[in-house]
PDB file of C-alpha atoms and ligand atoms in Angstrom:
ATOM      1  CA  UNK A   1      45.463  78.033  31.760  1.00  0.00           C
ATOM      2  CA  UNK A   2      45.349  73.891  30.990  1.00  0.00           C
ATOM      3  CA  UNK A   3      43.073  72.472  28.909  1.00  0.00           C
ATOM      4  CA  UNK A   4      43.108  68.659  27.527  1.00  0.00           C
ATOM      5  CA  UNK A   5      40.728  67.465  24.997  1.00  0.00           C
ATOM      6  CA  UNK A   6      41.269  63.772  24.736  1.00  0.00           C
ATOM      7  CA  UNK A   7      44.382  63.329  25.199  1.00  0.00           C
ATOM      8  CA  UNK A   8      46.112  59.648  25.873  1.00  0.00           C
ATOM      9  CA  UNK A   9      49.731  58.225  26.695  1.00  0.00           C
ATOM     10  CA  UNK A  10      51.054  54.604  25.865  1.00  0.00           C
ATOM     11  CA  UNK A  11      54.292  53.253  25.959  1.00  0.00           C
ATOM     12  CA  UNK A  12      55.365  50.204  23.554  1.00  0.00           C
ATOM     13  CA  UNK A  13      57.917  47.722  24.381  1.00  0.00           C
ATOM     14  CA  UNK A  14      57.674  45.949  21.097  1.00  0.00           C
ATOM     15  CA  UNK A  15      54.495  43.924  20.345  1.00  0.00           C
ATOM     16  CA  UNK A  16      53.156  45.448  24.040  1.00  0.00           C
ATOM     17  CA  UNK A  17      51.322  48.464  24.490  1.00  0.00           C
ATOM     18  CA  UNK A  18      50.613  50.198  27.836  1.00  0.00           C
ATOM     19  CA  UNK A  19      47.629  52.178  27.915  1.00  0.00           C
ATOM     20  CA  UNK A  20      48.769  54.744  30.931  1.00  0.00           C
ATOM     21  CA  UNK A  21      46.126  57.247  30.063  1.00  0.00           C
ATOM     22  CA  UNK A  22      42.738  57.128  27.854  1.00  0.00           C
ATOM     23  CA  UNK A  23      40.419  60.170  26.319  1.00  0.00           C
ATOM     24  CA  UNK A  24      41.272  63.004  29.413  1.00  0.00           C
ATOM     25  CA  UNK A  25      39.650  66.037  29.192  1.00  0.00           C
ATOM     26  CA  UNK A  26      40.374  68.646  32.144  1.00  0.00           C
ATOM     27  CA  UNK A  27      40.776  71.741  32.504  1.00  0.00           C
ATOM     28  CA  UNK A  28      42.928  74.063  35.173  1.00  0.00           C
ATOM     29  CA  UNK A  29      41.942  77.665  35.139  1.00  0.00           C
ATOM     30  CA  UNK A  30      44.326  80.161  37.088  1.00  0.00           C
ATOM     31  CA  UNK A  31      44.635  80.560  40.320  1.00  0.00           C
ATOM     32  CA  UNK A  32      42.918  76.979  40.618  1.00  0.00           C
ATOM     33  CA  UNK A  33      44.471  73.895  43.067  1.00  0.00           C
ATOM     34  CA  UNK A  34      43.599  70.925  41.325  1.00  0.00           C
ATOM     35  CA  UNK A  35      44.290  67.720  42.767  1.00  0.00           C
ATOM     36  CA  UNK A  36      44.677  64.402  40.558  1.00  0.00           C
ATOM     37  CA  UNK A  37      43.919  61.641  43.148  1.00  0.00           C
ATOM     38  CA  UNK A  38      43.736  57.725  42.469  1.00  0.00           C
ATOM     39  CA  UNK A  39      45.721  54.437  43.496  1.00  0.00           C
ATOM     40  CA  UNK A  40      49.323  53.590  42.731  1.00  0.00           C
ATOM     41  CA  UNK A  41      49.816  52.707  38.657  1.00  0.00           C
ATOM     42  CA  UNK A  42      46.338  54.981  38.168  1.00  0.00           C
ATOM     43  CA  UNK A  43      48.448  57.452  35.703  1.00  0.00           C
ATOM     44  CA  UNK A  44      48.907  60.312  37.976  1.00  0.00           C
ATOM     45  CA  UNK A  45      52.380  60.860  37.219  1.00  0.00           C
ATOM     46  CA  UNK A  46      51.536  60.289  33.824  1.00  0.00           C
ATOM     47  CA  UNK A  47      49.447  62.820  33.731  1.00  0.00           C
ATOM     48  CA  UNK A  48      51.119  65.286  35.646  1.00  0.00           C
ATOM     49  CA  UNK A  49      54.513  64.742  33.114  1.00  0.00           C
ATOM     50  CA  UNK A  50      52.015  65.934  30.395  1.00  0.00           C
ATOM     51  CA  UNK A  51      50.513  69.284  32.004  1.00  0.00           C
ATOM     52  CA  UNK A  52      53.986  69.946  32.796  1.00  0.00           C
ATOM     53  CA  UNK A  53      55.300  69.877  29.058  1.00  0.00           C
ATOM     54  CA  UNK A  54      57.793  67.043  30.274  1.00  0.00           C
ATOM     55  CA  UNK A  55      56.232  64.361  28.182  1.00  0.00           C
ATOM     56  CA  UNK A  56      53.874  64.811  24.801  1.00  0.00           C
ATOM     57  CA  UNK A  57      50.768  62.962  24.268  1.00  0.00           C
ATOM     58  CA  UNK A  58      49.975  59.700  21.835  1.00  0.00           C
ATOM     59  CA  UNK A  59      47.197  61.190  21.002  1.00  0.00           C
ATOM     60  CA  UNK A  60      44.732  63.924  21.443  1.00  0.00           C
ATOM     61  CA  UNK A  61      45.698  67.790  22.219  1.00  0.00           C
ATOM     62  CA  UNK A  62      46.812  69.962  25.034  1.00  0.00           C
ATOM     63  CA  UNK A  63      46.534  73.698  25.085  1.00  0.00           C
ATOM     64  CA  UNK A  64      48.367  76.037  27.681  1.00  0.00           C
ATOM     65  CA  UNK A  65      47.322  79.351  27.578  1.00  0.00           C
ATOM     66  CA  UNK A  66      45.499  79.025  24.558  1.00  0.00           C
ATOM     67  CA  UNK A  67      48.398  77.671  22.347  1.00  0.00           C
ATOM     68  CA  UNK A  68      48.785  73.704  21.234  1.00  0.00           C
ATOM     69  CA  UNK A  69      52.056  72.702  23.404  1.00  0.00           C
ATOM     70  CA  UNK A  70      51.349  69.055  22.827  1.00  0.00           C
ATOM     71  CA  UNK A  71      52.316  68.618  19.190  1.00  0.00           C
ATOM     72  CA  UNK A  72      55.402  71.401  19.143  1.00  0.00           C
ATOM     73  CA  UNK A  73      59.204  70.078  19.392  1.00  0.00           C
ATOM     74  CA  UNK A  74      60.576  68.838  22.238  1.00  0.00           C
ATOM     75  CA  UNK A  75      62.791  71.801  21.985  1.00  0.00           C
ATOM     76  CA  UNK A  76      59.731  73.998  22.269  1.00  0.00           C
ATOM     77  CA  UNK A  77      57.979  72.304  24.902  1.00  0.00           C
ATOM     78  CA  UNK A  78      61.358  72.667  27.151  1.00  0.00           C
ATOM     79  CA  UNK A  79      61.442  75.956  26.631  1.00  0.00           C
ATOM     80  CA  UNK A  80      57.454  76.420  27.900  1.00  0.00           C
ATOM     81  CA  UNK A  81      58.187  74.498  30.584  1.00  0.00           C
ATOM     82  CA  UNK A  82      60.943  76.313  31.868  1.00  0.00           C
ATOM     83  CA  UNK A  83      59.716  79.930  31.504  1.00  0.00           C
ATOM     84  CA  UNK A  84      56.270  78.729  33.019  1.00  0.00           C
ATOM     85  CA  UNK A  85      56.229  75.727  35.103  1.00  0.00           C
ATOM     86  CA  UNK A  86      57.800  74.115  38.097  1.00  0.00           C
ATOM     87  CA  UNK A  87      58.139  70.592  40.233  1.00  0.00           C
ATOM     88  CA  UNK A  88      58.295  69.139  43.568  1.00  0.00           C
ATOM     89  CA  UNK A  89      58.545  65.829  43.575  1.00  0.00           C
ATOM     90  CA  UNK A  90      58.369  63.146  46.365  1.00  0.00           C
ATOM     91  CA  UNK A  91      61.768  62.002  46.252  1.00  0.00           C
ATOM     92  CA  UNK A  92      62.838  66.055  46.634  1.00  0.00           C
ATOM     93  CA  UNK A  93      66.005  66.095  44.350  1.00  0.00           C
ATOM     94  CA  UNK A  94      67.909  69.215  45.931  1.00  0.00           C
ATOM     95  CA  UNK A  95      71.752  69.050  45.149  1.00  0.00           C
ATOM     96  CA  UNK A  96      73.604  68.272  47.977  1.00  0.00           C
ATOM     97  CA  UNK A  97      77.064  69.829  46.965  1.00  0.00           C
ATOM     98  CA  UNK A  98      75.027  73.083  46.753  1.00  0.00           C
ATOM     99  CA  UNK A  99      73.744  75.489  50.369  1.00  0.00           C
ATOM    100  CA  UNK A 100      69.638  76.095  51.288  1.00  0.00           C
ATOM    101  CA  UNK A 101      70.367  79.199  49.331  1.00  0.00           C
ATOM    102  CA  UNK A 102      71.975  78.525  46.118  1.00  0.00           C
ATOM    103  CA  UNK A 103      69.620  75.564  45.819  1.00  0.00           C
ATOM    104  CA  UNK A 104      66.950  78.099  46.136  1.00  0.00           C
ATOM    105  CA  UNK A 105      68.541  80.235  43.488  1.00  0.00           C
ATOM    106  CA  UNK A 106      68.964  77.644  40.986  1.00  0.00           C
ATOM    107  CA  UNK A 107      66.096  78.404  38.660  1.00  0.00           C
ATOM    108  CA  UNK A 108      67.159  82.117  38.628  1.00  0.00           C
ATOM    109  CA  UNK A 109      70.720  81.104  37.518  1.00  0.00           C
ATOM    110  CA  UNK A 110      69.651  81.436  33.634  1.00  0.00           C
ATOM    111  CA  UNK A 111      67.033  84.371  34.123  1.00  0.00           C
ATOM    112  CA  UNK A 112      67.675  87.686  33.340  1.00  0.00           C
ATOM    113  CA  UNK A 113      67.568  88.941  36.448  1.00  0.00           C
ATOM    114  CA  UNK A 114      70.822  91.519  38.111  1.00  0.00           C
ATOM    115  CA  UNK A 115      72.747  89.461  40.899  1.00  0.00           C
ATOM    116  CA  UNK A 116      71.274  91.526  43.865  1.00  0.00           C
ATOM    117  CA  UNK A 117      67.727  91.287  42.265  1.00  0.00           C
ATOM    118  CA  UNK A 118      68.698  87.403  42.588  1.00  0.00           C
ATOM    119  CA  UNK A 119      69.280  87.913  46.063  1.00  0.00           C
ATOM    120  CA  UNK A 120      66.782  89.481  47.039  1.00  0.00           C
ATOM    121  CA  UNK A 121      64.158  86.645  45.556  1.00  0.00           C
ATOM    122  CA  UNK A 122      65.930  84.377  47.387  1.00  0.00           C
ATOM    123  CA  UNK A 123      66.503  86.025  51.120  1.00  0.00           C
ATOM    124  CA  UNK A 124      62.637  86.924  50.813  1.00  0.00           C
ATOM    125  CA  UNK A 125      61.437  83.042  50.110  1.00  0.00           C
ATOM    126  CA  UNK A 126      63.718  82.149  52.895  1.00  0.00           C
ATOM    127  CA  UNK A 127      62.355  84.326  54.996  1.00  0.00           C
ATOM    128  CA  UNK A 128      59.054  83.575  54.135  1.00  0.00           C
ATOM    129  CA  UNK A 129      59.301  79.823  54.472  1.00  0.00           C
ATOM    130  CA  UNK A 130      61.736  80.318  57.788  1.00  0.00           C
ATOM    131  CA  UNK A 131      64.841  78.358  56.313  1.00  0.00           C
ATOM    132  CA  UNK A 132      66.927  81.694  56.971  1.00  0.00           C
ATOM    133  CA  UNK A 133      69.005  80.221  59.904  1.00  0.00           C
ATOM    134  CA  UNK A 134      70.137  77.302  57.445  1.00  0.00           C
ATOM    135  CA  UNK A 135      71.042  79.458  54.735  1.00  0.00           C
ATOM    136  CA  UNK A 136      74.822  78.329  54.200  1.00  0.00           C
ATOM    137  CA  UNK A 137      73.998  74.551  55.400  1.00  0.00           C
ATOM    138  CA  UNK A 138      73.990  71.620  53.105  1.00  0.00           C
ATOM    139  CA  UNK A 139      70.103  70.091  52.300  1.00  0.00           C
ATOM    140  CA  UNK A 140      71.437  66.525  53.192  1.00  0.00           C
ATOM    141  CA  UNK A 141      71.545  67.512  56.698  1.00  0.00           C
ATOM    142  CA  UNK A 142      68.527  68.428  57.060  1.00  0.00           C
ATOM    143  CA  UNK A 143      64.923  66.261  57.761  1.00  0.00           C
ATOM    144  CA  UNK A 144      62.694  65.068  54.967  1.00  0.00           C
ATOM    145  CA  UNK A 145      59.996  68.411  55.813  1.00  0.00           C
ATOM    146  CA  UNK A 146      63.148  71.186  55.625  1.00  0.00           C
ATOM    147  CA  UNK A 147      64.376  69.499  52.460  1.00  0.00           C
ATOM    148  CA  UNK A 148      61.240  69.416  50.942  1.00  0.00           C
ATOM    149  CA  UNK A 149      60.443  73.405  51.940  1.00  0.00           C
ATOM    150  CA  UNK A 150      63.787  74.307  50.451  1.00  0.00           C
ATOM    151  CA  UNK A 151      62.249  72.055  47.235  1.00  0.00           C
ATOM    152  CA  UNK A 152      59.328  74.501  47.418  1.00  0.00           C
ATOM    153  CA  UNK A 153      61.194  77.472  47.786  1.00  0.00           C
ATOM    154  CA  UNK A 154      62.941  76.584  45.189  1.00  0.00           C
ATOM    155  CA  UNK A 155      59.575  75.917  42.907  1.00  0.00           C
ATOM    156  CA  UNK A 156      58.553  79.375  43.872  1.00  0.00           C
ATOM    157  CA  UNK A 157      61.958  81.234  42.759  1.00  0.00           C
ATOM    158  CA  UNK A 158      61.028  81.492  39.292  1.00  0.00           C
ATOM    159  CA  UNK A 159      57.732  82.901  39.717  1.00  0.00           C
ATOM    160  CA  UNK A 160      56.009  79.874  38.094  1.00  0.00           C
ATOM    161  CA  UNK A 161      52.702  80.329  36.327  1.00  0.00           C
ATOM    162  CA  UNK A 162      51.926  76.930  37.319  1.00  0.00           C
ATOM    163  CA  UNK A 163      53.677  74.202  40.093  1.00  0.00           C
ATOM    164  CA  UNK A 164      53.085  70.861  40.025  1.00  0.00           C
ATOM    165  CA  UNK A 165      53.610  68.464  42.801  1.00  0.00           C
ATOM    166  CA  UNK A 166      53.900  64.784  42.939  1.00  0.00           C
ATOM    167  CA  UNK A 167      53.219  63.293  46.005  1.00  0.00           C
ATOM    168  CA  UNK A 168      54.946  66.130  47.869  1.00  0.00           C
ATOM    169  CA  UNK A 169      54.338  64.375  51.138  1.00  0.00           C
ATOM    170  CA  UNK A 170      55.073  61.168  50.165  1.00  0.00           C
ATOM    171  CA  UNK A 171      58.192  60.921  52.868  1.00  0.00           C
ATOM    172  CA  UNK A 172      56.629  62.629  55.480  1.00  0.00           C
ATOM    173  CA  UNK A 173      54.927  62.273  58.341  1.00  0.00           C
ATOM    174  CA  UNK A 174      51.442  62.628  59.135  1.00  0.00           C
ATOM    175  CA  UNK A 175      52.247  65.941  61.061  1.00  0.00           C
ATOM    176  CA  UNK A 176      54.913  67.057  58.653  1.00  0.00           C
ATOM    177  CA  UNK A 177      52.446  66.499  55.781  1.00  0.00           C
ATOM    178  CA  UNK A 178      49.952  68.866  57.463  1.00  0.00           C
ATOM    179  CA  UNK A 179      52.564  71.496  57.821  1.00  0.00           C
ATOM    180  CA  UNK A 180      54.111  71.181  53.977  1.00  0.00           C
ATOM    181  CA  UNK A 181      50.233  71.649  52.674  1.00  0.00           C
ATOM    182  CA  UNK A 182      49.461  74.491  55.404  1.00  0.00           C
ATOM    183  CA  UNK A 183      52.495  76.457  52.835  1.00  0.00           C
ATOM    184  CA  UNK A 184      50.717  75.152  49.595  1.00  0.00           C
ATOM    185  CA  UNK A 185      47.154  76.068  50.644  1.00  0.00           C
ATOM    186  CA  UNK A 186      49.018  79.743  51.452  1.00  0.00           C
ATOM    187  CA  UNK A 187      50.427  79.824  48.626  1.00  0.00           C
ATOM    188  CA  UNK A 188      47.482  79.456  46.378  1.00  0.00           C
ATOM    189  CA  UNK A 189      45.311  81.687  48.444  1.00  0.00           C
ATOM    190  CA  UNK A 190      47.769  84.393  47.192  1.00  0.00           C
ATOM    191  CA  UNK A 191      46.874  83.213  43.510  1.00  0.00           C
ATOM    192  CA  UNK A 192      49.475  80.473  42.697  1.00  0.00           C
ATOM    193  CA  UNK A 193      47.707  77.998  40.527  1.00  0.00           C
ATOM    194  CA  UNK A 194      49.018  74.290  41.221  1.00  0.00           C
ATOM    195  CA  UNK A 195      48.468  70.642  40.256  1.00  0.00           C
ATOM    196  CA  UNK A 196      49.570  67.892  42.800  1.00  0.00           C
ATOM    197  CA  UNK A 197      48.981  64.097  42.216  1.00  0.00           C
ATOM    198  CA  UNK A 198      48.568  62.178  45.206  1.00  0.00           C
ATOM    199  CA  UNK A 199      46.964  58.807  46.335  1.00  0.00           C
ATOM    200  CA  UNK A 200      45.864  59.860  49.957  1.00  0.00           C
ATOM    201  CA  UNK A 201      42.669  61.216  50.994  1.00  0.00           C
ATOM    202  CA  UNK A 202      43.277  62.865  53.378  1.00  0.00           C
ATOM    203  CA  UNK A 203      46.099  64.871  51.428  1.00  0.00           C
ATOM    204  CA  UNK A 204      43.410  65.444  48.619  1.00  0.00           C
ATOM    205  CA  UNK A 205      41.214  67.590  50.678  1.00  0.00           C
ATOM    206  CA  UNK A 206      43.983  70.735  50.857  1.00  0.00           C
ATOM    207  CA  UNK A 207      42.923  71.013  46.857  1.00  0.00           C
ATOM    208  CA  UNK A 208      39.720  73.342  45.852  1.00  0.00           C
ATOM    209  CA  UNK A 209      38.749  70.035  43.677  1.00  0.00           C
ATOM    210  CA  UNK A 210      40.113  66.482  42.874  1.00  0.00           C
ATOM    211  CA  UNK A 211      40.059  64.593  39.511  1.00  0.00           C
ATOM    212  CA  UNK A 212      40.213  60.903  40.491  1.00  0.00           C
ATOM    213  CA  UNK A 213      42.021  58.580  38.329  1.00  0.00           C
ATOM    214  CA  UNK A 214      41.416  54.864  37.611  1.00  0.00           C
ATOM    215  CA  UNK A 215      44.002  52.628  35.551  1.00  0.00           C
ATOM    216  CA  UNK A 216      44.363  55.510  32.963  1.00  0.00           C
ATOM    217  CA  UNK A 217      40.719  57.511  32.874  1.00  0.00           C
ATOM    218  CA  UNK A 218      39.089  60.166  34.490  1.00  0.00           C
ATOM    219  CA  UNK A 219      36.670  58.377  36.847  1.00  0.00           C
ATOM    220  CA  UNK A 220      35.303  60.805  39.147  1.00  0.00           C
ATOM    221  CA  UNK A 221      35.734  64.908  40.133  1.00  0.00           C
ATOM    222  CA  UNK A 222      35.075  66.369  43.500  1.00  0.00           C
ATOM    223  CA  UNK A 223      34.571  69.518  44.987  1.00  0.00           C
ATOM    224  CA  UNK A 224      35.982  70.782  48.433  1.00  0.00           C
ATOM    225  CA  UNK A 225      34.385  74.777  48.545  1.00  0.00           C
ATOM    226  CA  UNK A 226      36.888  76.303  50.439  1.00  0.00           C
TER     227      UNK A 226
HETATM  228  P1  LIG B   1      50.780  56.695  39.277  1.00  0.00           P
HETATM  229  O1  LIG B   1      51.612  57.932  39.330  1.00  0.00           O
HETATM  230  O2  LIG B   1      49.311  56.940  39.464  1.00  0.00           O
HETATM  231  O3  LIG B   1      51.271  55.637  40.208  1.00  0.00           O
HETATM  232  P2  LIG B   1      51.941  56.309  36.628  1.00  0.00           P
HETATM  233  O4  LIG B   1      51.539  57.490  35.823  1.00  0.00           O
HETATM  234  O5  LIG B   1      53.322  56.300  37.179  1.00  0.00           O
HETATM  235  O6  LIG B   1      50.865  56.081  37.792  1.00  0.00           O
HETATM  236  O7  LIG B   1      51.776  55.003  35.754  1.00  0.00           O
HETATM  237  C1  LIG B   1      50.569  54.688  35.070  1.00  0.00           C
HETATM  238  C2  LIG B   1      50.752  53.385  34.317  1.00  0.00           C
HETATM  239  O8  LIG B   1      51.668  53.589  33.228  1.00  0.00           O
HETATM  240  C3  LIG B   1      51.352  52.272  35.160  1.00  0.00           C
HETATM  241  O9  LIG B   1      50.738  51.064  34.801  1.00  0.00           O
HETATM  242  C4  LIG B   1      52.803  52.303  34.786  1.00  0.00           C
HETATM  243  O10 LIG B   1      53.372  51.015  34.961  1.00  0.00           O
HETATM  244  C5  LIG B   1      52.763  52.704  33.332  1.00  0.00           C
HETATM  245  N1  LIG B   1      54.001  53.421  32.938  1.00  0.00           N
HETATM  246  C6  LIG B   1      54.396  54.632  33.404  1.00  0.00           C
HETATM  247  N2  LIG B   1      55.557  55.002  32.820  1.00  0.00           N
HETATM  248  C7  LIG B   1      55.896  54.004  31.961  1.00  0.00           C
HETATM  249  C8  LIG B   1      56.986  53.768  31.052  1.00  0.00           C
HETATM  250  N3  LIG B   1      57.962  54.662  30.902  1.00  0.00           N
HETATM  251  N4  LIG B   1      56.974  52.630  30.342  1.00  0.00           N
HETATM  252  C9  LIG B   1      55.974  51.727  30.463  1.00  0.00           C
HETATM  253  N5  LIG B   1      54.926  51.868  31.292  1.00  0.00           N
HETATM  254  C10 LIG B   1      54.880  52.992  32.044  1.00  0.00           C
HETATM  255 MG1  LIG B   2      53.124  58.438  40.646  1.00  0.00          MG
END
């Protein structure tokens, strides 16, 4: 679905230049969970923004689904990313002046879809993740784990072809964490393909196979065989 062949990021401030990723070459096939491990400032988010079309490379090329999507506009790559891929991030981001269920809905708000069609997406992921009972309540009421299903349920609306995760658990608990990556593990047994960066190892094993990052380059991969 992915595939890199040498790509790099840097940023400049000036005379400076920040390395943040050197010569990565990976490659995420369908219905894969990948899992980009590796300590705090190793480029996972870095990395992450560029499979997700939210950044473009320095250098090198990316190809999703067999097209170039590193070197189009920005206009372009927005418009990949939004028909194709979607986020959960640590810090969760739901809007709190919206309910569980219009947050839920609020990829579908610019999709073609009929208003009961809409509806139905939405009553069936809340059903499916059990956030029915807080359909009309507000997110900021709500612990770190419900928040960050309704973040997930909102992900899945859109009927990504790929969702990408950065440290997903990163405010939960240890117990919490094993229940948010029970629903991702589900999920990608049914064929969802997803990417999630995280630094913890125990987190890394829910993934089929890791990548492990080192300040900016590919240092290892492992292999879980479920
Ligand atoms: P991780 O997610 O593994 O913690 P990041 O991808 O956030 O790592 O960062 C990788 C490196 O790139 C870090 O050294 C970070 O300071 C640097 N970096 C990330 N974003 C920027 C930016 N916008 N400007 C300058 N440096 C950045
Ligand atoms: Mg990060």
């Amino acid at each position: 679905m992915i595939h890199t062949r040498n790509i790099q990021k840097f940023y400049q401030r000036g005379e400076y230049v920040k390395y943040a990723l050197q010569n990565i070459n990976i490659d995420i096939r369908e219905g894969e969970y990948v899992v980009i491990g590796g300590p705090s400032a190793s480029g996972k988010t870095t990395l992450l923004g560029l499979l997700g079309l939210v950044d473009a490379p320095s250098g090198g090329e990316i190809f999703f689904k067999g097209s170039e999507v590193g070197a189009v506009s920005d206009r372009e790559r927005d418009r990949i990313r939004r028909q194709h891929m979607a986020f959960v991030f640590e810090n969760i981001h739901l809007i709190d002046d919206l309910t569980v269920s219009e947050n839920i809905g609020l990829p579908l708000l610019y999709m073609s879809y009929r208003r009961k069609e809409k509806k139905e997406i939405v009553n069936r992921l809340m059903d499916r993740f059990r956030l029915t009972h807080l359909k009309r309540q507000y997110p900021s009421r709500l612990g770190n784990l419900l928040q960050q299903k309704i973040a997930l349920a909102r992900a899945c609306s859109c009927s990504p072809d790929l969702i990408l995760a950065d440290e997903p658990c990163g405010r939960l608990s240890s117990s919490e964490s094993d229940e948010l990556m029970e629903l991702f593990r589900q999920l990608n047994e049914e064929g969802q393909t997803i990417v999630m960066a995280t630094h913890s190892e125990e987190i890394m094993k829910y993934g089929q196979r890791a990548i492990h990052l080192f300040d900016g380059h590919v240092v290892s991969h492992s292999s879980f065989g479920r």
